């Protein structure tokens, strides 16, 4: 792998017909593994709110949390382009504030680009960011920050009118200087047609093979979550089962006295008896667990 992927590489890859790979990452170890695997771009998605923080939507993620996770991912990568997602209401309230918040993701987080949701409505914001040197990846189709307005997690652009609006959104982002655009849950035919119309690459999620690249949430890819995962994801590993089985085996071993073994700690060997003798007769000076509990230590409501 030669050098760092840049936004320029994205454009070159599209021109060469080379498919772009992108995954989400939220922490150092997984970002490191994905980077070593050769993924072209890592997105600190606000999906963080759902797959890491356990919320039902992405709406609760803050700018400071995005900066915090972006730092870990940026520190882990040598190859992948690091793209930080702009959380809900960090870019919708005014262009100046949006530019300042995006700048923070680059300057304090170490990202090399930001992603934001929206199309024509975000054109001016994207233009200003690009003008001050902040590369922007757009995101249209199912935009999770608008999940309540959209009435749920549903495919977008099913009608001729809605599909035309998506194309206009994509063209507006390209015109504003975005280096790519995510198409989420867009019908295969619409995604393919939009991809053909743009100079910049489209990165699809649940939008079929006609996009110029693909992005998936890492947790869906490796099976780190409860349930079967979304329809659009292919599961390449079952890390969730591996972790659960490892934790259960650890509990069993500790309870049975099979862990730790001799190899997991240091023994004094021949010096042991002299050292232990210096500790006294082995009886505790005071029973730390007197029968009936410690009268000084009570739980809520005064229960011993
Ligand atoms: O937040 C996220 O992870 C995303 C991708 C799924 C595109 O926006």
XYZ file of C-alpha atoms and ligand atoms in Angstrom:
312
model
C 0.000 0.000 0.000
C 1.647 3.170 -1.161
C 0.987 6.259 0.938
C -2.148 7.901 2.192
C -5.383 7.884 0.217
C -6.489 11.460 -0.411
C -9.607 13.071 -1.814
C -7.629 13.316 -5.085
C -7.242 9.528 -5.040
C -11.033 9.232 -4.860
C -11.398 11.219 -8.093
C -8.582 9.280 -9.784
C -10.147 5.962 -8.770
C -13.469 6.985 -10.279
C -11.723 8.056 -13.493
C -9.936 4.665 -13.663
C -13.120 2.720 -12.866
C -11.547 1.388 -9.669
C -14.081 0.690 -6.900
C -13.585 2.548 -3.605
C -13.852 0.749 -0.259
C -14.990 2.489 2.914
C -15.856 1.223 6.397
C -16.848 2.938 9.591
C -14.438 2.922 12.530
C -14.757 4.445 15.974
C -11.665 3.400 17.930
C -7.949 2.704 17.650
C -7.794 -1.122 17.484
C -10.485 -1.636 14.853
C -9.280 1.328 12.795
C -5.758 -0.101 12.893
C -6.957 -3.509 11.669
C -9.042 -1.988 8.864
C -6.152 0.249 7.832
C -3.778 -2.727 7.706
C -6.404 -4.583 5.638
C -6.109 -1.858 3.007
C -9.498 -0.131 3.285
C -9.401 3.096 1.238
C -11.336 5.278 3.689
C -12.491 5.110 7.300
C -15.579 7.024 8.336
C -16.138 7.989 11.948
C -19.866 7.792 11.300
C -22.458 9.168 13.647
C -23.727 5.563 13.530
C -21.435 5.655 16.570
C -24.555 6.675 18.496
C -26.260 3.401 17.603
C -23.570 0.732 17.385
C -21.217 1.999 20.113
C -23.389 4.114 22.428
C -26.510 1.930 22.175
C -29.044 4.602 21.153
C -31.927 3.988 18.724
C -30.890 6.815 16.390
C -27.774 8.818 15.489
C -29.210 12.063 16.851
C -27.548 12.160 20.265
C -23.911 12.198 19.125
C -22.137 15.431 20.047
C -19.333 17.265 18.307
C -16.996 16.546 21.224
C -17.746 12.813 20.999
C -17.079 12.907 17.257
C -13.745 14.679 17.868
C -12.821 12.163 20.589
C -13.472 9.122 18.368
C -11.921 10.748 15.310
C -8.677 11.227 17.245
C -8.440 7.517 17.962
C -9.064 6.572 14.351
C -6.674 9.192 12.972
C -3.938 7.951 15.303
C -4.436 4.394 14.017
C -4.173 5.012 10.295
C -1.316 5.357 7.850
C -3.161 4.547 4.623
C -6.897 5.233 4.778
C -8.481 8.614 4.236
C -10.043 9.596 7.582
C -13.496 11.163 7.241
C -15.404 12.486 10.258
C -19.189 12.644 10.185
C -20.753 15.938 11.273
C -23.266 15.218 14.054
C -26.871 16.421 14.092
C -27.194 20.219 14.458
C -23.472 20.867 14.171
C -23.828 22.074 10.557
C -27.507 22.925 9.997
C -27.716 26.134 12.060
C -25.621 28.462 9.939
C -22.712 28.375 7.528
C -20.161 30.004 9.864
C -20.905 27.615 12.684
C -20.800 24.652 10.295
C -17.386 25.680 8.954
C -16.045 26.178 12.482
C -17.307 22.769 13.612
C -15.941 21.034 10.525
C -12.620 22.761 11.139
C -12.564 21.372 14.652
C -12.958 17.819 13.353
C -9.875 18.402 11.200
C -7.755 20.475 13.590
C -8.574 18.745 16.894
C -9.739 15.365 15.608
C -7.129 14.802 12.916
C -9.670 14.012 10.175
C -8.744 14.746 6.579
C -12.338 15.352 5.468
C -15.862 15.636 6.831
C -19.172 14.125 5.765
C -22.513 15.837 6.113
C -26.094 14.934 5.282
C -28.097 16.978 2.787
C -28.114 18.060 -0.853
C -29.209 21.344 -2.410
C -29.990 22.753 1.060
C -26.352 22.253 2.021
C -24.792 23.594 -1.193
C -23.697 26.928 0.278
C -22.297 25.266 3.399
C -20.306 22.752 1.344
C -19.029 25.503 -0.942
C -17.745 27.545 2.020
C -16.085 24.535 3.607
C -14.328 23.635 0.367
C -13.227 27.247 -0.041
C -11.452 27.236 3.306
C -9.780 23.892 2.575
C -12.111 21.413 4.240
C -12.874 18.497 1.904
C -16.513 17.393 2.081
C -18.246 14.103 1.345
C -21.982 14.556 0.801
C -24.679 12.141 1.940
C -28.130 11.861 0.345
C -30.937 9.309 0.050
C -31.822 7.952 3.473
C -30.226 10.523 5.736
C -30.425 9.049 9.258
C -30.439 12.446 11.003
C -33.828 13.042 9.323
C -35.230 9.645 10.261
C -38.222 11.162 12.055
C -39.025 13.531 9.183
C -38.675 10.692 6.660
C -41.005 8.456 8.673
C -38.502 5.674 9.329
C -35.607 3.838 7.729
C -36.978 3.615 4.216
C -35.648 3.532 0.665
C -35.574 7.014 -0.934
C -36.021 8.021 -4.589
C -38.608 5.449 -5.623
C -40.636 7.820 -7.860
C -39.478 9.776 -10.917
C -39.870 13.036 -8.993
C -37.978 11.806 -5.923
C -35.229 10.302 -8.096
C -34.851 13.594 -9.986
C -34.546 15.416 -6.660
C -31.765 13.062 -5.629
C -29.899 13.725 -8.885
C -30.280 17.478 -8.368
C -28.970 17.079 -4.809
C -25.958 15.113 -6.037
C -25.215 17.651 -8.789
C -25.505 20.518 -6.287
C -22.948 18.837 -4.016
C -20.588 18.209 -6.938
C -20.962 21.819 -8.058
C -20.176 23.036 -4.518
C -16.887 21.101 -4.550
C -17.705 17.880 -2.662
C -15.208 15.115 -3.482
C -17.837 12.370 -3.317
C -21.362 11.585 -2.222
C -22.808 8.760 -0.161
C -26.025 7.288 -1.569
C -27.871 5.502 1.225
C -30.844 3.241 0.506
C -31.405 4.463 -3.030
C -32.901 2.053 -5.623
C -30.198 0.277 -7.635
C -31.217 1.836 -10.965
C -31.361 5.368 -9.567
C -27.981 4.985 -7.842
C -26.422 3.689 -11.048
C -27.846 6.548 -13.117
C -26.667 9.182 -10.610
C -23.199 7.577 -10.544
C -22.994 7.843 -14.326
C -23.966 11.528 -14.244
C -21.362 12.616 -11.686
C -17.635 13.308 -12.071
C -17.159 12.673 -8.363
C -17.551 9.143 -6.990
C -20.706 7.842 -5.348
C -20.285 5.633 -2.303
C -23.263 3.346 -1.875
C -24.826 1.721 1.150
C -27.831 -0.427 0.357
C -27.854 1.124 -3.135
C -26.462 -1.681 -5.261
C -23.333 -2.363 -7.284
C -23.646 0.564 -9.705
C -22.055 2.991 -7.245
C -18.363 3.873 -7.546
C -17.638 2.542 -4.070
C -19.274 0.948 -1.060
C -19.466 1.779 2.630
C -20.637 -0.430 5.492
C -20.881 -0.057 9.226
C -18.050 -2.212 10.610
C -20.276 -3.789 13.257
C -22.626 -5.097 10.530
C -19.680 -6.488 8.538
C -18.202 -8.453 11.447
C -21.407 -9.438 13.265
C -20.808 -7.325 16.353
C -24.343 -6.601 17.445
C -27.555 -8.326 18.334
C -29.845 -9.735 15.677
C -29.324 -10.449 12.003
C -28.196 -6.939 10.939
C -29.557 -4.873 8.056
C -30.495 -6.414 4.700
C -27.886 -4.423 2.785
C -24.924 -5.734 4.796
C -22.984 -8.927 4.148
C -21.608 -10.485 7.324
C -17.988 -11.551 6.845
C -17.307 -12.687 10.417
C -19.132 -13.570 13.613
C -17.147 -11.556 16.119
C -20.180 -11.184 18.404
C -20.407 -14.948 18.935
C -16.625 -15.186 19.367
C -16.659 -12.532 22.127
C -19.679 -14.030 23.900
C -18.149 -17.525 23.838
C -14.783 -16.211 25.037
C -16.423 -14.325 27.944
C -18.464 -17.398 28.930
C -15.362 -19.642 28.809
C -13.465 -17.156 31.002
C -16.287 -17.122 33.588
C -16.374 -20.947 33.604
C -12.590 -21.200 34.069
C -12.500 -18.642 36.906
C -15.400 -20.318 38.687
C -13.836 -23.779 38.341
C -10.381 -22.561 39.383
C -8.915 -23.325 35.918
C -7.839 -19.711 35.423
C -5.397 -18.228 36.249
C -2.823 -20.982 35.730
C 0.792 -21.078 36.910
C 1.883 -19.347 33.699
C -0.286 -16.285 34.324
C 1.485 -14.933 37.432
C 4.893 -14.771 39.091
C 5.955 -17.279 41.749
C 8.804 -16.642 44.189
C 9.948 -20.271 43.889
C 12.626 -21.204 46.449
C 12.357 -17.788 48.160
C 8.627 -18.174 48.814
C 8.630 -19.584 52.368
C 10.951 -16.875 53.753
C 8.917 -14.098 52.168
C 5.544 -15.535 53.198
C 6.787 -16.169 56.757
C 7.472 -12.447 57.045
C 3.763 -11.826 56.428
C 2.709 -13.480 59.713
C 0.608 -16.579 60.370
C -1.706 -16.096 57.407
C -4.768 -15.127 59.444
C -6.228 -11.713 58.643
C -5.885 -9.252 61.493
C -9.582 -8.431 61.213
C -12.337 -10.332 59.431
C -13.276 -8.068 56.510
C -16.661 -9.799 56.191
C -18.148 -10.086 59.706
C -21.308 -12.220 59.932
C -24.351 -10.028 59.352
C -22.384 -7.440 57.419
C -20.586 -4.297 58.464
C -23.007 -2.089 60.459
C -21.241 0.995 59.128
C -21.816 0.000 55.524
C -25.421 0.079 54.425
C -27.057 0.160 51.034
C -29.723 2.594 49.860
C -32.701 2.700 52.162
C -30.569 1.461 55.073
C -30.540 -2.197 53.957
C -27.461 -4.030 55.258
O -22.961 7.214 10.213
C -22.594 6.390 9.365
O -21.981 5.376 9.672
C -22.910 6.668 7.967
C -22.619 5.619 6.959
C -23.424 4.419 7.133
C -22.691 6.150 5.580
O -23.401 7.708 7.688
